[in-house]
Coordinates of C-alpha atoms in Angstrom, one line a residue:
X1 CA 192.8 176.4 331.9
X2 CA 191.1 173.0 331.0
X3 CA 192.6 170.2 333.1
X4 CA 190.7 167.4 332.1
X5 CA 190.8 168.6 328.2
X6 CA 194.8 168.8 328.7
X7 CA 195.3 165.9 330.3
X8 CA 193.1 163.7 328.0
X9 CA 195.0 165.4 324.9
X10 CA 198.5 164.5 326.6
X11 CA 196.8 161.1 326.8
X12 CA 196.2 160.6 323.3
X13 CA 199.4 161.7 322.7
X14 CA 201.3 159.2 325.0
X15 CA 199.6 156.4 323.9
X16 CA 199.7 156.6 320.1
X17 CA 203.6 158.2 320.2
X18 CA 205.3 154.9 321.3
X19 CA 208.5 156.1 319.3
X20 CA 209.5 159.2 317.8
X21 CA 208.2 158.4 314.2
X22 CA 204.8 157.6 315.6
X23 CA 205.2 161.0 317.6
X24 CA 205.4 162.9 314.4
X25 CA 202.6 160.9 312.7
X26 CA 200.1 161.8 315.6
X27 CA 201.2 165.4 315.8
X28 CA 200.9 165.4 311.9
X29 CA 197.4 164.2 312.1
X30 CA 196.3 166.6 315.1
X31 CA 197.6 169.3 312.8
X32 CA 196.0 168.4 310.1
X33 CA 192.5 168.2 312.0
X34 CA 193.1 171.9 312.9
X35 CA 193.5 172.9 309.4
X36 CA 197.2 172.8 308.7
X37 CA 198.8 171.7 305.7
X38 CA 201.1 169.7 304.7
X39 CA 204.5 170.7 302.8
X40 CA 208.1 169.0 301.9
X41 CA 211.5 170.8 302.9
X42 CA 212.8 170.1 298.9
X43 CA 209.5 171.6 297.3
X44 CA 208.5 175.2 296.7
X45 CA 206.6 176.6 298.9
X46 CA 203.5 179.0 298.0
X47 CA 202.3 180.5 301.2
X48 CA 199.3 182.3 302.5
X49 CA 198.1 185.0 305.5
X50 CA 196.3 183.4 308.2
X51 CA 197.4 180.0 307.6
X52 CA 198.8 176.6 309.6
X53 CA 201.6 174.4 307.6
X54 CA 203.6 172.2 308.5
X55 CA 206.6 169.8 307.7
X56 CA 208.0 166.3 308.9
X57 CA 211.7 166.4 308.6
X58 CA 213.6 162.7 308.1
X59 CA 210.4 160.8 309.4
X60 CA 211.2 161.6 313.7
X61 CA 211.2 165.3 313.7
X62 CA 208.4 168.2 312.9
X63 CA 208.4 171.6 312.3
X64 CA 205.2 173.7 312.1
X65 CA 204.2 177.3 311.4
X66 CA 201.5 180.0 310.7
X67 CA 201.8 183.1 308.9
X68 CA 199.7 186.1 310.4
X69 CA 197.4 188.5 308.3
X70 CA 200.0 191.1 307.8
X71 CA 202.9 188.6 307.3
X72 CA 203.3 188.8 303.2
X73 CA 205.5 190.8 301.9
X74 CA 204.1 193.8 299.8
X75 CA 205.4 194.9 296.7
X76 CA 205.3 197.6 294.1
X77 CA 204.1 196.6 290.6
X78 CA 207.3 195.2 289.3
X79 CA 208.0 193.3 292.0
X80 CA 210.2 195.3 294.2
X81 CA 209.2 195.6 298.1
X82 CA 207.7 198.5 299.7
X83 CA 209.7 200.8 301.7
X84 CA 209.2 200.4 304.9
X85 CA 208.7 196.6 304.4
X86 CA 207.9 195.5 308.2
X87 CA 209.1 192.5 309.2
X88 CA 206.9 189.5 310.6
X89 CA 208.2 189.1 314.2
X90 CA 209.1 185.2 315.2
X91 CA 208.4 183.4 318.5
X92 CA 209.3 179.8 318.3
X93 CA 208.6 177.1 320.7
X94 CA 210.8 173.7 321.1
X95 CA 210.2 170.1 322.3
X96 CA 211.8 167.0 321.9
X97 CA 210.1 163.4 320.4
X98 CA 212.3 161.3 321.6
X99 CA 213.0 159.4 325.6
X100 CA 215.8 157.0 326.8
X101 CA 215.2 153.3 325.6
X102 CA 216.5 149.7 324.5
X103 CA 216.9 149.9 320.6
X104 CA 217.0 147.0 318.6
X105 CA 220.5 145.9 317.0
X106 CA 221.3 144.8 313.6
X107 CA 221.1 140.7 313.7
X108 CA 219.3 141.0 316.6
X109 CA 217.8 137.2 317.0
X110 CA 220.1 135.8 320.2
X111 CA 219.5 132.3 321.6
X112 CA 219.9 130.8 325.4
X113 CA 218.9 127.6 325.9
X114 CA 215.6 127.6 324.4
X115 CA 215.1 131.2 325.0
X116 CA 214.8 133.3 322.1
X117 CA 216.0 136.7 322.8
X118 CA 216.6 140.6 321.5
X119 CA 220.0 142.1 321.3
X120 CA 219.6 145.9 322.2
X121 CA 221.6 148.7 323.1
X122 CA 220.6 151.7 325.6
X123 CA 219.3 154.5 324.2
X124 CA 220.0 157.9 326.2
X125 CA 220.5 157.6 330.0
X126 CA 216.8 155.3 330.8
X127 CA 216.9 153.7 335.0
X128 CA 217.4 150.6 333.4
X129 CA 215.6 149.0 336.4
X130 CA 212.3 150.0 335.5
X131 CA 212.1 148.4 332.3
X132 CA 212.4 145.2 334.1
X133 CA 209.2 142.9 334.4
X134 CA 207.2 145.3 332.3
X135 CA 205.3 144.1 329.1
X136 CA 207.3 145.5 326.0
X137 CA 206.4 146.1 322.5
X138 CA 208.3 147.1 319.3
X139 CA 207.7 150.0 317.4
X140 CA 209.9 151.9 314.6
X141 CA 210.7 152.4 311.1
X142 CA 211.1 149.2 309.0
X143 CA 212.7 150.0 305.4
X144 CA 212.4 147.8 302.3
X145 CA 213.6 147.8 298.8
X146 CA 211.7 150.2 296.7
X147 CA 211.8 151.1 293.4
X148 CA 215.3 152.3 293.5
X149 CA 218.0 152.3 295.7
X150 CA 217.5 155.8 296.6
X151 CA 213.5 155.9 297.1
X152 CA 213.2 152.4 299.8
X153 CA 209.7 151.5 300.9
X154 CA 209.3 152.9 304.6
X155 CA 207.1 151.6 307.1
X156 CA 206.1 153.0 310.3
X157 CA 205.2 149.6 312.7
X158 CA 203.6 149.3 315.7
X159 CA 203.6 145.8 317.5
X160 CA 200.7 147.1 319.8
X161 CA 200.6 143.8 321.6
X162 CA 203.4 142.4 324.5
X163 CA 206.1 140.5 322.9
X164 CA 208.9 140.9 324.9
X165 CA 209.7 141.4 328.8
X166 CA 213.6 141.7 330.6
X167 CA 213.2 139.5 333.7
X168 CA 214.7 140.2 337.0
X169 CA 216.8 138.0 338.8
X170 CA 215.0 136.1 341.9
X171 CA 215.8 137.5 344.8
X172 CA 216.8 133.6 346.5
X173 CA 219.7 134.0 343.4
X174 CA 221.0 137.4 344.8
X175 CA 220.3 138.0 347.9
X176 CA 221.8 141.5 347.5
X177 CA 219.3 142.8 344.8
X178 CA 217.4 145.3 347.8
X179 CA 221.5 146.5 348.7
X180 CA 221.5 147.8 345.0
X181 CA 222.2 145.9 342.0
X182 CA 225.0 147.0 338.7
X183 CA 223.3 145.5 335.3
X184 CA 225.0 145.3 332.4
X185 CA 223.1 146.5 329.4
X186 CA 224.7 143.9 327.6
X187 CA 223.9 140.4 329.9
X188 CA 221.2 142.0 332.2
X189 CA 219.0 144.1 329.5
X190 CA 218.2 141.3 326.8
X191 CA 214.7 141.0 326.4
X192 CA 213.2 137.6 326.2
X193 CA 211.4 137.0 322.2
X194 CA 210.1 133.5 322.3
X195 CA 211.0 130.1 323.6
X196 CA 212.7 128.3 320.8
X197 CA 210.7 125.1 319.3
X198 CA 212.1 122.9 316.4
X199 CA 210.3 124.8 313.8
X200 CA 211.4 128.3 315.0
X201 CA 213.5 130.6 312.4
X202 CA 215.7 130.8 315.6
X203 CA 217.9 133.5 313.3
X204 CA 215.1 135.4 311.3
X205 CA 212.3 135.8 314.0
X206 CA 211.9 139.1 314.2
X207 CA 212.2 139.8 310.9
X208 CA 209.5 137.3 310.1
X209 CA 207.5 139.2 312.5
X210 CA 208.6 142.5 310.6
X211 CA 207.1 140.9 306.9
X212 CA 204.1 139.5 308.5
X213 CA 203.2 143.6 309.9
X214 CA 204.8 145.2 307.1
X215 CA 203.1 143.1 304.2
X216 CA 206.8 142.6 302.8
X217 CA 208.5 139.5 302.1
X218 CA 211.2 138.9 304.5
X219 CA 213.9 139.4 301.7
X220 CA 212.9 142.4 300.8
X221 CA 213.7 144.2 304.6
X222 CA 216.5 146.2 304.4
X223 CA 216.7 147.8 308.1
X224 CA 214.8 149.3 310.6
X225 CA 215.2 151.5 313.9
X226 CA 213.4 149.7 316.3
X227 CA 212.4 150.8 320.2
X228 CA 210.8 148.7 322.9
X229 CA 208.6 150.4 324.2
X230 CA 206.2 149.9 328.2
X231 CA 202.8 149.0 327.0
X232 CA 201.4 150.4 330.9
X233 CA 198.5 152.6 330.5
X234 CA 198.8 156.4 331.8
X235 CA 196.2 156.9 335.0
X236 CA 195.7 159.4 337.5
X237 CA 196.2 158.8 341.2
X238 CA 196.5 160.1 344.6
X239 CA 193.5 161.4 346.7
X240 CA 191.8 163.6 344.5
X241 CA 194.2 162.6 341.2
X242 CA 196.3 164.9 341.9
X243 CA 199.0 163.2 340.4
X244 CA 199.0 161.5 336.6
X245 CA 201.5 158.7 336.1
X246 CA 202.6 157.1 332.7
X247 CA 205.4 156.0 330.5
X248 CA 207.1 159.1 328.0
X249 CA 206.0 162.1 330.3
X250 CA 209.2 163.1 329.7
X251 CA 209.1 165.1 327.3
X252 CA 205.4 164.6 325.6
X253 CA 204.1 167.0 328.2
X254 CA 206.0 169.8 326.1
X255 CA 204.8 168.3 322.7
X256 CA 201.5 168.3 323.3
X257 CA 201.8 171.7 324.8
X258 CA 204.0 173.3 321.6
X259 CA 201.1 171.2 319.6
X260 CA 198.4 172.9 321.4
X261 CA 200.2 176.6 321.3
X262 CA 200.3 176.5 317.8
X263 CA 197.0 175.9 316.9
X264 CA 195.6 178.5 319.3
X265 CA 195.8 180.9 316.7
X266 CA 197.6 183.9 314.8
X267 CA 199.4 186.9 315.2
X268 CA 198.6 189.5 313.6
X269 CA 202.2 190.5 312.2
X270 CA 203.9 187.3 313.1
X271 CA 205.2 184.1 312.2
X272 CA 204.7 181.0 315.3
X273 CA 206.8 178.4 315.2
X274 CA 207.0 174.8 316.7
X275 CA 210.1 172.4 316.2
X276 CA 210.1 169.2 317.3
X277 CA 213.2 167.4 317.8
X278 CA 214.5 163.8 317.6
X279 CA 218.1 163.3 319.1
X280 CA 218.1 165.3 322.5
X281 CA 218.6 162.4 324.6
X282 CA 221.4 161.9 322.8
X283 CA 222.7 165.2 322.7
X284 CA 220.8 166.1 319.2
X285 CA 223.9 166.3 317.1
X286 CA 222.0 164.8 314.2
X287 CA 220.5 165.8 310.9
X288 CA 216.8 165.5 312.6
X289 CA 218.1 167.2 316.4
X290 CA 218.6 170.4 317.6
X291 CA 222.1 171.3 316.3
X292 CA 221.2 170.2 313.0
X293 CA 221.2 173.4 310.2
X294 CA 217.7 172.1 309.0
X295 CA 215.8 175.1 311.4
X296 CA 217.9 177.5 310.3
X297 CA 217.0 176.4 306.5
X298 CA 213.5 176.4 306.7
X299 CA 213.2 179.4 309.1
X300 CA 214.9 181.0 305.8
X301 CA 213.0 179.6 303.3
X302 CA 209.7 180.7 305.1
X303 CA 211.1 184.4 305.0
X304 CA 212.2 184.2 301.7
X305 CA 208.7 182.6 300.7
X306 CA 206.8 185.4 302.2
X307 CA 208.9 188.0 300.1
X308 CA 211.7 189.0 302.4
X309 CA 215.5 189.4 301.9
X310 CA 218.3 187.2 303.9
X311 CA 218.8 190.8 305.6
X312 CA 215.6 191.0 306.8
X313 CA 215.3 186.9 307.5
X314 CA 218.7 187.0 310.2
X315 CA 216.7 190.7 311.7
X316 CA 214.4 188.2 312.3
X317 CA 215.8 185.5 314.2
X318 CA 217.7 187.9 315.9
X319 CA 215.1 189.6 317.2
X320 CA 213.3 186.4 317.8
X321 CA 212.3 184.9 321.0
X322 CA 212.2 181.3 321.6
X323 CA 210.6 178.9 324.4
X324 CA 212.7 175.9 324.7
X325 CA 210.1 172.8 327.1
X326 CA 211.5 170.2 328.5
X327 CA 210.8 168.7 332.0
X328 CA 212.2 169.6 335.4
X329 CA 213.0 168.0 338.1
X330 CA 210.4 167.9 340.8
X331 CA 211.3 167.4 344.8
X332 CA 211.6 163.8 345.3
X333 CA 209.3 162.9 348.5
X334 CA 212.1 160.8 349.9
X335 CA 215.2 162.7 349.1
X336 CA 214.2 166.4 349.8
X337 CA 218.2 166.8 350.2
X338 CA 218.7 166.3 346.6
X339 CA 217.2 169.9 345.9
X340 CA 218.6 173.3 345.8
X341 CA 218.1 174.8 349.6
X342 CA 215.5 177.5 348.1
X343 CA 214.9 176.2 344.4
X344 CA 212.7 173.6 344.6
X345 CA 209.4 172.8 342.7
X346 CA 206.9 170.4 343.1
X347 CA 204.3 168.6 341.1
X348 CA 201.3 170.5 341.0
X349 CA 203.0 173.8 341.3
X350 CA 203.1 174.9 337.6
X351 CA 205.2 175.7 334.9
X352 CA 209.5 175.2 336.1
X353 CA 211.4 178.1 334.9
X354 CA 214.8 176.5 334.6
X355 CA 217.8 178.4 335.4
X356 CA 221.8 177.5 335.6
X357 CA 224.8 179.5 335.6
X358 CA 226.5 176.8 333.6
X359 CA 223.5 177.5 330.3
X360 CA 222.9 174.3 330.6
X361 CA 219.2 175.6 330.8
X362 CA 219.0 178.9 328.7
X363 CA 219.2 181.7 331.6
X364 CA 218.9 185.4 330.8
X365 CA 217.6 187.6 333.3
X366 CA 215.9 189.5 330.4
X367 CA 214.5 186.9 328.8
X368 CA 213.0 185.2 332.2
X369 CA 211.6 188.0 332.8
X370 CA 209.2 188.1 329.4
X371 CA 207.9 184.6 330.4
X372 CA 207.5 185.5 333.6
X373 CA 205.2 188.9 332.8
X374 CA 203.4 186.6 330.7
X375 CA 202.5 184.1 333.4
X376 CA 201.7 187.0 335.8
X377 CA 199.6 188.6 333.6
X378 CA 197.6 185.4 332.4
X379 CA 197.6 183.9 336.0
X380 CA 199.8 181.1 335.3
X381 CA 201.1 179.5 338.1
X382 CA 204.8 179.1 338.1
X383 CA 208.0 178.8 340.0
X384 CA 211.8 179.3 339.2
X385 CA 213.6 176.2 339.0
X386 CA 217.7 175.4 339.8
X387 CA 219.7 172.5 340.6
X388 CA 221.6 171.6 343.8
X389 CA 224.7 173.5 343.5
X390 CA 226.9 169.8 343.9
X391 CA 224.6 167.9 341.1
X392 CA 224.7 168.8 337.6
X393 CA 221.2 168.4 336.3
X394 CA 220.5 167.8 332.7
X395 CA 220.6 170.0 329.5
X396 CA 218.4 170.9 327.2
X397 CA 218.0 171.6 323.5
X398 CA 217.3 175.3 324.6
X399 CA 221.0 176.2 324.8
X400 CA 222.0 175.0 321.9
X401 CA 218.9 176.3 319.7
X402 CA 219.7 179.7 321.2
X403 CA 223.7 179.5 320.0
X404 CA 223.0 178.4 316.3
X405 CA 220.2 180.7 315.7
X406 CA 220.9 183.6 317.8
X407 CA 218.0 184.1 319.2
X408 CA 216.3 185.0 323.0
X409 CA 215.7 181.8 325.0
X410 CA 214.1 180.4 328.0
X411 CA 213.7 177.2 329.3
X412 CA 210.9 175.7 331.1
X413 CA 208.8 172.7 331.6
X414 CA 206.7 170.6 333.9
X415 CA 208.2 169.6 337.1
X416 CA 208.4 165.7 337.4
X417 CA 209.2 162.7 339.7
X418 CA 211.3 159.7 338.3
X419 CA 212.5 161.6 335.3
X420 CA 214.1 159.0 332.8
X421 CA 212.1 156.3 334.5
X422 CA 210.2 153.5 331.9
X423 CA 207.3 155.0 334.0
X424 CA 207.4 158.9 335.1
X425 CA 204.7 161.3 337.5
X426 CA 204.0 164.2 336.8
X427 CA 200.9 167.1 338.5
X428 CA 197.9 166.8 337.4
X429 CA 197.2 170.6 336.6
X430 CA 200.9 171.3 335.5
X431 CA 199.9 170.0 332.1
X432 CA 197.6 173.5 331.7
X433 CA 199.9 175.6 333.0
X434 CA 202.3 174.7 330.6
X435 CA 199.9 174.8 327.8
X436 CA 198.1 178.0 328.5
X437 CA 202.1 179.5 328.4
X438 CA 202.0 177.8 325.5
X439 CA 199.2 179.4 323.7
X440 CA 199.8 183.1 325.5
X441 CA 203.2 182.8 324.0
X442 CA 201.9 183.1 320.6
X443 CA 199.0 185.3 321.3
X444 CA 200.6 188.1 323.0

């Protein structure tokens, strides 16, 4: 395990994924640079041993894949299979691009005074006090009128530069704000734009910012799914950096560590897999999330590709095994009586087997017990993880991967402090734990 390599490549990551689209786009490029190529779910697919592909699906999700040596199908002359025909066996691992935030809304130009302000709506479940006083940029997808209706012109944008900030209420105007303070994501969340001078498109600002980064004329922009996004930097800290600190931690830890599993290399008579997901903060029920059919499709148009029946496809994914990574939550240093009374992790501890009765986190006591021979045997620190009987934690895409494919799950991740936070802290050295489990996952 390389801490300083894992950290710096989680870096990278962070900084350049400052919204789901630009997540893809990275993880597309660091594919790419390791040889992986690119394909389309609606094309045919021609598909070699020993190779990396990959495939953005709807612009915010990604699924990758290599094909081992032994992974083509052989067939007689004439084109029927050989008897026995074995089948390539599948381990897939599953991460999520996306993290609670303000998203733009349609019209979203708002005026107070002379202040001109954004209209957004909460995204997920974010501690909507965190994103106050924080320098905020926008970053999305911006659509404009193509050649035909069906085919618009889509632009991935990245402000990169502070444009916005939601400012707190002085303390001499509630004296109350350190008793705890309710805000109302419609009144308290509006981020402040501009101030408003006699010249100022008061109604049309932002998308006369959108032509001026897009090139396009401002009647030409359709729509656009725009976040804000914290500009902070990621650092390390604590007395010997034990501890690394930065916005989306939650859950770009897992992405980078899918990212780096899958290019670690092949299996001899197997097929790796990486999805990742848009959608789970909102429970992924979308054409791009977890629940969508679209892994299913392409698991089966991979097996058909390499020269297998559906028969033989659904053996697979039954037999399958998949590693669902998403964060955990780590002992806060304050509130030790939020934990379970023996389940507790902390940052710096490893990779967080999750485990809940209620499947909110995939839990099999056969399946644990694979990831957890495989940490023993490649001395990866790790610890089992549950909830505080009386608080119901979060889910996971893990669960309901596992019920629409049918396949062996477990869930695990990196333990964390602040989780939902516009700024999250994770351990240093959990980031190679998780990645070596990664990478022994789909060398073993």
């Amino acid at each position: 395990m390389n801490t300083e390599k894992d950290i710096n490549q989680l870096t990278s990551l962070l900084m350049r994924s400052v919204s789901p689209f630009h997540c893809v786009l990275a993880a597309s490029r660091f594919l790419e640079q390791k040889g992986f190529t690119r394909l389309d779910l609606t094309d045919a697919w021609d598909l070699k041993p020993e190779q990396g592909y990959y495939l953005p699906v709807f612009d915010s999700s990604l699924i990758a894949f290599t094909t081992g040596e032994n992974c083509i199908c052989k067939t007689a002359p004439g084109g029927a299979p050989l008897s026995p025909a074995p089948v390539p066996a599948l381990r897939m691992e599953a991460a999520h691009t996306d993290w609670p935030c303000l998203k733009l809304k349609p019209s979203p130009e708002v005026s107070t005074s002379r202040y001109g302000k954004l209209n957004v709506e909460v995204y997920g479940s974010p501690i909507l006090s965190t994103w106050m006083d924080r320098p905020l940029s926008l970053a999305g997808k911006v659509c404009a009128a193509g050649e035909t209706p069906f085919s618009p012109s889509v632009h991935i944008v990245d402000i990169k530069r502070p444009v916005a900030v939601i400012p707190n209420l002085a303390i001499h105007m509630n004296r109350e704000v350190n008793s705890g303070v309710a805000l109302n994501p419609q009144k308290d969340m509006l981020p402040i734009l501009t101030l408003l001078g006699e010249n100022t498109d008061k109604d049309h600002c932002l998308v006369n910012l959108l032509a001026r980064e897009t090139g396009c004329a401002p009647e030409e922009i359709l729509d656009y799914d725009l976040c804000l996004y914290n500009l902070d930097s990621c650092s390390t800290l604590g007395l010997e950096d034990q501890f690394f600190c930065a916005p989306r931690i939650d859950n770009l830890t897992s992405v980078s560590a899918c990212l780096a599993g899958i290019a670690s290399g092949f299996r001899q008579s197997g097929v790796n897999v990486i999805a990742l997901y848009d959608n789970e903060e909102i429970g992924s029920r979308t054409k791009q999330g977890a629940f969508s059919a679209v892994t299913d499709r392409v698991l089966e148009k991979l097996y058909l590709t390499l020269g297998y029946s559906r028969e033989q496809y659904l053996n697979a994914v039954m037999n399958g095994f998949l590693l669902s990574m998403d964060v955990a939550h780590a002992m806060h240093p304050n509130h030790t009586e939020k934990c379970d009374i023996k389940n507790q992790i902390l940052p710096g501890d490893g990779v967080a087997i999750k485990m809940a009765a209620a499947q909110s986190y995939a839990t099999d006591a056969s399946c644990i017990s694979v990831i957890e021979d495989i940490c023993r045997r490649s001395h990866i620190p790790y610890k089992k993880f549950s909830n505080r009987s009386d608080i119901k934690g979060g889910a996971t895409l893990g669960a309901i991967s596992s019920a629409l494919l049918s396949m062996r799950t477990v869930d695990v991740g990196v333990p964390i402090l602040a989780m939902h936070s516009a700024r999250e802290t994770m351990g240093t050295k959990d980031q190679s734990a998780l990645t070596a489990l990664a990478s022994e996952f789909f060398l073993v």
